[in-house]
XYZ file of C-alpha atoms in Angstrom:
607
model
C 25.826 -9.740 105.588
C 28.882 -11.601 104.512
C 31.755 -9.177 103.426
C 35.030 -9.500 101.613
C 38.493 -8.314 102.810
C 39.529 -4.908 101.780
C 42.972 -4.750 99.849
C 45.628 -1.943 100.493
C 44.608 1.376 98.787
C 41.455 -0.051 97.371
C 38.689 2.154 96.323
C 34.956 2.142 97.438
C 33.900 1.553 93.728
C 36.043 -1.531 93.738
C 35.104 -2.785 96.933
C 31.454 -2.551 96.296
C 31.799 -3.968 92.676
C 33.673 -7.109 94.341
C 31.095 -7.415 97.118
C 28.339 -7.285 94.398
C 30.174 -10.119 92.359
C 30.232 -12.119 95.446
C 26.360 -12.048 95.568
C 26.466 -12.700 91.728
C 25.018 -9.178 90.840
C 26.327 -6.202 89.206
C 27.298 -3.041 91.283
C 24.536 -0.879 90.176
C 21.797 -3.514 91.136
C 23.708 -4.104 94.428
C 23.725 -0.478 95.178
C 20.182 0.154 94.335
C 19.150 -2.713 96.719
C 20.806 -0.882 99.374
C 18.905 2.449 98.832
C 21.793 4.112 97.167
C 23.239 4.319 93.801
C 26.687 3.117 92.368
C 27.245 6.603 90.876
C 26.903 8.085 94.275
C 29.413 5.551 95.711
C 31.851 6.220 92.785
C 31.776 9.814 93.790
C 32.520 8.884 97.302
C 29.339 10.663 98.812
C 29.342 10.019 102.521
C 25.470 9.504 102.444
C 25.991 6.682 99.930
C 28.520 4.862 102.251
C 26.246 5.308 105.197
C 23.187 3.739 103.168
C 25.504 0.644 102.791
C 26.344 0.343 106.437
C 22.519 0.541 107.233
C 22.533 -2.979 105.415
C 25.567 -4.226 107.327
C 27.974 -3.540 104.452
C 30.751 -1.711 106.247
C 33.279 0.310 104.281
C 36.479 0.503 106.211
C 38.401 3.714 106.728
C 41.107 2.494 104.615
C 38.918 2.181 101.661
C 37.363 5.673 101.982
C 40.617 7.145 102.645
C 41.944 5.999 99.127
C 38.795 6.883 97.319
C 38.023 10.208 95.641
C 35.041 12.037 97.182
C 32.770 14.836 95.965
C 31.879 15.600 99.637
C 33.181 19.042 100.545
C 34.467 19.414 96.966
C 33.643 22.188 94.676
C 31.359 21.382 91.657
C 33.212 19.350 89.176
C 36.022 18.561 91.572
C 36.993 15.457 93.798
C 39.176 15.304 96.989
C 41.644 12.653 96.844
C 44.083 12.164 99.790
C 43.753 15.787 100.698
C 44.301 17.022 97.281
C 41.855 18.461 94.703
C 41.476 16.919 91.353
C 38.970 17.548 88.382
C 36.262 15.024 88.550
C 37.135 14.187 84.803
C 40.748 13.582 85.606
C 39.975 10.802 88.107
C 37.127 9.403 86.106
C 38.537 9.134 82.678
C 37.383 6.301 80.232
C 40.756 4.339 80.669
C 41.189 2.173 83.825
C 44.794 1.497 84.542
C 46.684 -0.727 86.967
C 49.617 -3.034 87.922
C 49.209 -6.626 86.745
C 51.556 -7.794 89.505
C 49.424 -6.370 92.238
C 46.401 -8.002 90.575
C 48.190 -11.368 90.290
C 48.950 -10.928 93.990
C 45.326 -10.539 94.877
C 44.685 -13.995 93.281
C 46.894 -15.931 95.262
C 45.009 -18.756 97.137
C 41.516 -17.463 95.480
C 39.512 -19.137 92.834
C 37.169 -16.141 91.892
C 38.962 -13.306 90.098
C 35.899 -11.079 90.264
C 35.839 -11.114 93.901
C 39.557 -11.262 94.826
C 40.990 -8.718 92.399
C 40.742 -4.997 93.463
C 41.413 -1.574 92.034
C 43.824 0.840 93.882
C 42.932 4.452 94.434
C 46.379 5.811 93.400
C 45.798 4.120 89.959
C 43.217 6.628 89.190
C 45.801 9.634 89.231
C 47.015 9.902 85.818
C 50.382 11.436 87.030
C 51.059 7.808 88.633
C 53.058 5.949 86.002
C 54.697 3.298 88.119
C 53.772 0.850 90.738
C 56.626 1.499 93.444
C 56.100 -1.985 94.804
C 56.895 -3.979 91.820
C 58.634 -1.268 89.610
C 56.170 -2.057 86.948
C 54.606 0.593 84.702
C 50.855 1.355 84.995
C 49.165 -0.441 81.941
C 45.729 0.027 80.380
C 43.279 -2.878 81.587
C 40.144 -1.636 79.959
C 38.437 1.300 78.399
C 34.809 2.214 78.811
C 32.917 5.350 78.089
C 29.981 4.619 80.487
C 30.811 5.600 83.993
C 28.923 2.947 85.839
C 30.135 0.216 83.597
C 33.632 1.492 83.730
C 33.815 1.321 87.485
C 32.174 -1.968 87.827
C 35.435 -3.382 87.818
C 34.727 -6.969 89.053
C 33.135 -7.615 85.623
C 36.091 -6.471 83.665
C 38.801 -8.195 85.889
C 37.002 -11.407 85.541
C 37.291 -11.101 81.751
C 40.977 -10.253 81.593
C 42.029 -12.516 84.443
C 43.470 -15.142 82.222
C 45.542 -12.678 80.549
C 46.738 -11.204 83.781
C 47.757 -14.633 84.907
C 49.546 -15.401 81.684
C 51.635 -12.233 81.988
C 50.260 -10.813 78.800
C 49.902 -7.431 80.462
C 53.546 -7.440 81.775
C 55.840 -4.956 80.500
C 59.515 -4.228 81.174
C 60.126 -2.906 84.850
C 62.099 0.238 85.509
C 63.564 2.038 88.444
C 61.632 4.551 90.063
C 62.167 8.187 89.387
C 62.568 10.995 92.069
C 59.129 12.235 90.607
C 57.500 8.853 91.285
C 58.783 8.727 94.784
C 57.659 12.233 95.543
C 54.311 11.800 94.030
C 53.589 8.785 96.024
C 54.785 10.435 99.179
C 52.473 13.408 98.551
C 49.586 11.011 98.478
C 50.647 9.165 101.450
C 50.586 12.616 103.222
C 54.339 13.088 103.468
C 56.299 16.231 102.302
C 59.831 16.642 101.368
C 59.912 20.374 101.610
C 60.629 21.511 98.038
C 59.250 24.606 96.133
C 56.375 22.587 94.245
C 54.546 21.547 97.516
C 53.136 25.163 97.898
C 50.842 24.501 94.982
C 47.935 22.245 94.415
C 49.327 18.679 93.612
C 47.425 18.137 90.310
C 48.665 21.593 88.841
C 52.217 21.005 90.174
C 52.416 17.642 88.292
C 50.939 19.203 85.194
C 53.642 21.985 85.289
C 56.350 19.247 85.715
C 55.000 17.567 82.407
C 54.761 20.964 80.515
C 58.250 21.936 81.571
C 59.796 18.548 80.928
C 58.096 18.544 77.336
C 59.684 21.994 76.825
C 63.071 20.697 77.934
C 62.713 17.751 75.626
C 63.887 20.328 72.929
C 67.436 19.683 74.127
C 67.009 15.989 73.086
C 64.718 15.917 70.085
C 62.918 18.240 67.605
C 59.206 17.232 68.122
C 58.841 16.750 71.945
C 55.095 17.099 71.705
C 54.936 13.899 69.908
C 56.178 11.886 72.998
C 53.593 9.243 73.862
C 51.841 8.781 77.169
C 53.797 5.592 78.022
C 56.803 7.739 77.889
C 55.634 10.604 80.115
C 57.430 9.275 83.228
C 60.665 10.501 81.878
C 59.202 13.880 80.927
C 57.746 14.271 84.303
C 61.136 13.637 85.972
C 62.966 16.186 83.540
C 60.356 19.030 84.745
C 60.484 18.033 88.375
C 64.358 17.980 88.601
C 64.204 21.601 87.657
C 60.896 22.860 89.002
C 61.368 21.405 92.733
C 64.269 24.052 93.034
C 62.102 27.028 92.289
C 61.520 30.206 90.084
C 65.394 30.826 89.556
C 65.922 27.353 88.372
C 62.765 27.465 86.053
C 63.789 30.850 84.640
C 67.371 29.571 84.012
C 65.893 26.644 82.092
C 63.550 28.730 80.082
C 66.605 30.901 79.190
C 68.511 27.649 78.155
C 65.736 26.803 75.559
C 66.299 30.180 74.008
C 69.988 28.955 73.031
C 68.511 26.241 70.869
C 67.602 26.721 67.294
C 64.570 28.832 66.750
C 63.600 32.557 67.589
C 60.713 34.560 68.879
C 59.405 34.985 65.153
C 58.708 31.037 65.226
C 56.364 31.766 68.139
C 56.386 30.824 71.749
C 54.406 27.473 71.068
C 57.764 26.171 69.241
C 60.015 27.505 71.938
C 57.948 26.190 74.887
C 56.080 23.322 73.485
C 53.068 22.429 75.506
C 53.834 24.745 78.341
C 52.790 27.885 76.463
C 49.768 26.346 74.737
C 48.520 24.995 78.167
C 49.118 28.229 80.299
C 47.959 30.652 77.703
C 44.699 28.818 76.895
C 43.897 25.534 78.638
C 44.487 26.919 82.005
C 44.065 30.552 81.610
C 41.366 30.878 84.081
C 42.639 28.507 86.497
C 43.990 30.036 89.697
C 46.137 27.022 90.518
C 48.392 27.899 87.617
C 48.772 31.540 88.184
C 52.288 31.383 89.493
C 53.404 29.273 86.579
C 51.777 31.702 84.184
C 53.444 34.550 85.994
C 56.852 32.914 85.798
C 56.449 32.498 82.062
C 55.142 35.882 81.587
C 57.723 37.729 83.351
C 60.469 35.632 81.609
C 58.915 36.573 78.190
C 58.434 40.212 78.991
C 62.052 40.456 80.038
C 63.569 38.309 77.157
C 61.127 38.487 74.311
C 60.833 41.397 71.605
C 57.169 41.533 71.659
C 55.292 44.241 69.649
C 51.678 45.221 68.972
C 50.228 42.350 66.927
C 51.917 39.718 69.339
C 50.186 37.963 72.215
C 51.496 37.192 75.598
C 49.744 34.136 77.110
C 46.535 34.696 75.388
C 46.474 38.652 75.888
C 47.086 40.959 73.150
C 50.380 43.145 73.478
C 49.740 46.683 73.506
C 52.821 48.198 73.209
C 56.561 47.343 72.401
C 58.935 47.318 75.548
C 61.772 45.431 73.842
C 63.300 45.388 70.347
C 65.663 42.664 69.036
C 68.295 43.307 66.254
C 65.791 41.308 64.023
C 62.711 43.194 64.748
C 64.525 46.583 64.673
C 66.028 45.639 61.234
C 62.523 45.031 60.018
C 61.301 48.380 61.410
C 64.149 50.429 59.975
C 64.982 48.461 56.737
C 68.581 48.182 57.801
C 70.707 44.948 57.238
C 70.832 43.094 60.486
C 74.631 42.760 60.498
C 75.020 46.500 59.754
C 72.228 47.587 62.357
C 74.106 45.387 65.115
C 77.337 47.354 64.514
C 75.460 50.789 64.719
C 73.714 49.667 67.834
C 77.056 48.536 69.445
C 78.919 51.890 68.365
C 75.919 53.885 69.747
C 76.232 51.782 73.218
C 72.631 50.480 72.829
C 73.927 46.824 73.044
C 77.089 45.066 73.809
C 79.058 42.229 72.208
C 77.140 39.209 73.688
C 77.352 36.675 70.947
C 73.525 36.092 70.998
C 71.639 35.681 67.652
C 69.900 38.594 65.947
C 66.583 37.426 67.126
C 67.593 37.118 70.740
C 69.828 40.204 71.048
C 67.403 42.638 72.896
C 67.404 46.249 74.114
C 64.900 48.780 75.375
C 62.743 49.922 72.353
C 62.033 53.406 73.903
C 65.690 54.262 74.761
C 66.820 53.227 71.376
C 64.028 55.174 69.538
C 66.183 57.935 68.571
C 69.253 55.852 67.348
C 66.738 53.731 65.338
C 65.103 56.808 63.730
C 68.327 58.295 62.563
C 69.424 54.824 61.204
C 66.170 54.162 59.374
C 66.711 53.206 55.578
C 64.040 53.530 52.888
C 63.096 50.232 51.261
C 61.571 48.873 48.010
C 57.773 48.159 47.764
C 58.608 44.508 47.408
C 60.458 44.514 50.793
C 57.760 46.734 52.336
C 55.136 44.324 51.406
C 56.955 41.566 52.870
C 57.511 43.281 55.959
C 53.910 43.890 56.650
C 52.958 40.162 55.687
C 50.980 41.321 52.654
C 50.988 39.818 49.179
C 51.772 42.056 46.350
C 48.130 42.388 45.304
C 47.068 43.013 48.781
C 49.789 45.656 49.022
C 48.633 47.474 46.027
C 44.951 47.533 47.133
C 46.231 49.326 50.394
C 48.201 51.670 48.291
C 45.252 52.515 45.889
C 42.942 52.917 48.888
C 45.236 55.521 50.370
C 46.112 53.499 53.459
C 49.770 53.340 52.649
C 51.876 55.825 50.820
C 55.712 56.018 49.816
C 57.792 58.326 51.877
C 59.538 59.840 48.792
C 57.962 60.729 45.313
C 57.686 58.213 42.532
C 60.368 56.127 41.196
C 60.601 58.284 37.927
C 61.223 61.416 39.940
C 63.760 60.045 42.547
C 65.286 57.467 40.409
C 65.365 54.789 42.948
C 62.816 51.969 44.139
C 63.699 52.420 47.747
C 61.056 55.022 48.524
C 59.095 53.281 51.325
C 59.679 53.722 55.209
C 59.379 50.313 57.094
C 58.563 52.324 60.258
C 55.323 53.490 58.717
C 54.557 49.792 58.115
C 55.114 49.051 61.733
C 52.842 52.059 62.597
C 50.006 50.738 60.174
C 50.191 47.160 61.687
C 50.034 48.651 65.266
C 47.079 50.652 64.349
C 44.897 47.664 63.158
C 46.090 45.189 65.672
C 45.802 47.149 68.863
C 43.576 45.134 71.240
C 43.218 42.161 68.749
C 41.956 38.964 70.113
C 44.340 36.080 69.599
C 42.896 33.515 67.277
C 44.293 29.843 67.567
C 41.902 29.151 64.397
C 39.509 31.024 62.198
C 36.292 29.687 63.381
C 32.789 30.370 61.930
C 32.308 34.008 61.161
C 36.006 35.148 61.100
C 37.246 36.192 57.816
C 40.565 37.511 56.618
C 40.134 41.230 55.862
C 40.841 40.820 52.250
C 37.972 38.264 51.980
C 35.594 40.166 54.057
C 36.135 43.219 51.728
C 35.717 41.134 48.726
C 32.495 39.607 49.825
C 31.052 43.234 50.562
C 32.365 44.468 47.186
C 34.366 47.344 49.106
C 37.815 48.039 49.448
C 39.956 46.900 52.374
C 40.660 50.428 53.268
C 37.011 50.890 54.283
C 37.379 48.137 56.866
C 40.739 49.384 58.026
C 39.646 52.940 58.615
C 36.578 51.596 60.491
C 39.013 49.564 62.625
C 41.273 52.676 63.255
C 38.221 54.772 64.193
C 36.994 52.065 66.635
C 33.816 51.462 64.660
C 34.869 47.882 64.079
C 36.266 46.358 67.269
C 36.053 42.684 66.839
C 39.509 42.023 65.486
C 41.407 38.743 65.406
C 45.147 37.992 65.265
C 45.626 34.654 63.681
C 48.281 32.543 65.391
C 49.441 30.785 62.203
C 50.329 34.037 60.205
C 52.215 37.131 60.619
C 51.395 40.745 59.872
C 48.688 41.787 57.530
C 48.148 38.020 56.657
C 47.059 37.582 60.333
C 44.286 40.408 60.293
C 40.912 38.751 60.647
C 37.482 40.659 61.231
C 34.055 39.279 62.353
C 32.330 39.450 58.959
C 28.745 39.924 60.393
C 30.138 43.179 62.439
C 31.764 44.407 59.154
C 28.403 43.787 57.383
C 26.437 45.782 60.011
C 28.988 48.826 59.853
C 29.725 49.030 56.398
C 26.974 47.248 54.495
C 25.435 49.512 51.812
C 21.896 48.687 53.128
C 21.589 51.842 55.593
C 18.579 50.589 57.229
C 19.559 47.308 58.867
C 21.610 47.034 61.866
C 23.076 44.357 63.976
C 20.947 41.941 66.037
C 21.217 42.138 69.852
C 23.340 38.853 70.105
C 25.872 39.983 67.448
C 26.336 43.347 68.820
C 26.867 42.017 72.276
C 29.459 39.651 71.228
C 31.293 42.561 69.036
C 31.609 44.639 72.096
C 32.645 41.904 74.413
C 29.419 41.168 76.378
C 29.255 37.397 76.232
C 25.660 37.079 77.562
C 23.264 38.891 75.146
C 20.601 38.789 77.731
C 22.344 41.506 79.687
C 22.290 43.679 76.520
C 18.561 43.008 76.193
C 18.242 44.064 79.898
C 20.219 47.205 79.312
C 17.962 48.156 76.391
C 14.675 47.175 78.090
C 15.510 49.322 81.057
C 16.131 52.233 78.929
C 19.940 52.644 79.416
C 20.772 52.438 75.604
C 18.838 52.568 72.573
C 17.788 50.014 70.143
C 15.496 50.058 66.951
C 12.751 47.915 66.055
C 12.944 46.802 62.424
C 11.462 44.148 60.357
C 13.776 40.823 60.206
C 14.207 40.335 56.267
C 13.870 36.644 56.659
C 11.216 36.001 59.241
C 9.280 38.903 58.310
C 8.792 39.858 62.050
C 9.798 42.787 63.807
C 12.694 42.841 66.228
C 14.975 45.031 67.948
C 18.300 45.934 66.081
C 21.388 47.938 67.047
C 21.637 50.577 64.251
C 24.814 52.473 63.678
C 23.172 55.389 65.543
C 22.264 53.277 68.405
C 25.905 51.745 68.537
C 27.247 55.238 68.547
C 25.064 56.144 71.488
C 26.162 53.080 73.339
C 29.826 53.717 72.916
C 29.509 57.356 73.952
C 28.029 56.105 77.186
C 29.630 52.951 77.999
C 32.942 50.895 77.925
C 33.352 47.206 78.036
C 36.651 45.703 78.985
C 37.276 45.167 75.200
C 36.304 48.483 74.099
C 38.182 50.182 76.891
C 41.393 48.379 76.053
C 41.165 49.188 72.363
C 40.635 52.831 73.218
C 43.612 53.163 75.570
C 45.847 50.657 74.088
C 46.445 48.647 77.212
C 45.365 45.106 78.201
C 41.891 44.705 79.529
C 43.174 42.576 82.561
C 45.450 45.421 83.823
C 42.708 48.097 83.421
C 40.301 45.941 85.281
C 42.843 45.250 88.057
C 43.118 49.025 88.227
C 39.367 49.484 88.517
C 38.886 47.050 91.152
C 41.664 48.348 93.506
C 40.112 51.836 93.018
C 36.655 50.408 93.890
C 35.162 51.348 90.493
C 32.096 49.144 90.172
C 30.291 48.033 86.943
C 27.292 50.026 85.890
C 24.356 48.961 87.921
C 22.048 51.950 88.968
C 18.917 49.940 89.336
C 20.603 46.882 90.911
C 20.383 44.762 87.751
C 23.437 42.729 86.476
C 24.467 44.207 83.189
C 28.122 42.363 83.437
C 31.432 44.155 83.111
C 29.877 47.420 81.697
C 31.405 50.782 82.936
C 30.319 54.418 82.621
C 32.688 56.058 79.944
C 32.851 59.181 82.010
C 34.202 57.251 84.877
C 36.896 55.435 82.869
C 37.963 58.470 80.949
C 38.426 60.307 84.051
C 40.553 57.556 85.404
C 42.837 56.871 82.513
C 43.131 59.920 80.516
C-alpha cells in the first residue's frame, strides 16, 4: 500500500488522517476498513496500530513516540513522552498549532490535506510557543466531537488558504526558560531542578498557579489574564518554583506584604492557587507536595480560627491570633491592643499590619483575658456577623446574653463580652463543611428556622448537641451570616411531626456516608435500626430513620464526619491516626459499609 512520509513529532491520528485523505476517505472509514477504529488510534492503542500494519500501513516509531497512548495508562489517563496526563487535557476541543510549521509542510506539495501534519507537543496545553519559529501556538479549529476533531486533514484543507496567506500569524516572541525546560522534558532531558521530581502536568499547573498569584505584584485582578498571555505567567511561577520550597515560601510571604489581609480570604491573597489546591486537585496525589507547602505556610502565618477553612478542611482550633482577630475577640481597639501585647512581650515591633501581626493564641490567652473590654450590642452583633434582627432573635431565644445587667442598671451600653461571641461561633461552626455556594438543600439558619416556624435557637441547640450534623460554612460570608444548614435534616430532627423520620438517603448524606446503599446494607444486616412508615406522597411503606433510630446509630457508630465533630479535630488527621494504628472500618460480616467505625473503639483511642 502507498504510504506518505511522516513529519517530525507527528501523531498517529494526524498520520492516519493524512493517509486516509490520500485515498479520498475520512479517517473513521479508513480505520474501519483496516479492522480497527479511529478512536482507538487516537488513543494510541498498540493493537490498533498493529491492525494497520496487518494491511501494510506502517506507523513509524517516531510517530508512535510522539502520540499519546492509553496503553499501560490508568483509566482516564494518557501516557505521552513518558509523562502522564489526564486524557481530557490532551483531547480538548481546541486544536492548536504553529502556522509556520504547517506552511513548511506545504513546500513542494499540492495537496494540503495530505501534506500538512499535526504535532504531538501541540496537544500539551502548557506548550505555548513553537521553539523552531518562535511563534505562539494559535487556535486552528474547534470541534466538540472527538473523531471529527482529530481527523485533521479535512480541517487543514479548509484553512490552508488562510495559513498560506498568513492570516494565522501572530507576533513572534523570545522563548522563556519555562518554554525551553518544558520542551526539554518532552524530549527526555532534565536540568536537575526541584520541579522535576513531580509529574510534569502537575508541575506545569503549579507554575501557572504560582505565577497567577505572583501577578498580584503587577495587577489587581490576576485571575483575569487571558490564555494567550499564560506564557508569561508560567515563566513567573517557574522562575520561583524551580528553586524549591524555600523560594516558594518566600514568594508566598511576599504576597502577604501586598494590600489585603487574612480577612479577605486566601482566594484573594493566593488567586487561582488556593482554589485549585483546595478544591480542584484536593484528591489528586500529584499535587500533595504543593498542597502541603501552602498548608504549612498558612498554618505558620495565618490567624485561622474555628469557622475558617484550610485547603477545604474546617479549622477545629485556633493556633494563632493576629492583632486584628484578637481585637475582635477582646473588644479592644487594635492600636491599644498592639501596645498592650508589646508591653507584655507577646509581640515585638515588626511593622506588620494588624491583620498579619500574629502570635501564639494559647500563650497569649491570659494576657488577652485580662485585657478584654466589654462592648455594645451593636458592636457585638457586627463582631459575630449577624444583623441586628438576627442578633435580637438569638438574645430572645436565650442563645446569647450580656455579661452585665441591663443598661438601666449599670448605666452603660457596653455590657457584651466579645469573647463569648467567639465561643458561640466556635460552638456552631465546629466541623462545618466549607461551602463554595449554597446549592440545593442548603439554607441559612435563619431562613431554615423561618420555614419551620421555629426560633433559630432550636436549630443552634441541636447543632451544639450534635443532633444536627450537616453544617455548612459559606465562603462568601463571615460569622453567623455564613452559617448554613441542610434544611431536610433540620426538618427531620425538629419538625413538629413526630412520626416522620429521614429517608435512608438523606440520613446517609447527613452523617457522611456518600453511598446510601451502604446504609441500606447496614440496616438490612441488623446492625442499626430503621422504622417502616408510610410515605406521605407515594402512600407506600418504606424504611425511615426516626429520631430514636438515629440516636441508636450514633450510640454505636462514628463516621469521619461525626467523629470530627465530636472531637473537634479534622477527619483527615483522625483517619490517618486510625490507619497508622491498624483500626479498620466496621465489617464483622465481610460487607463493605464504607468508612464506618465502632464508637467504642474511637472513644477508647481519642478520649
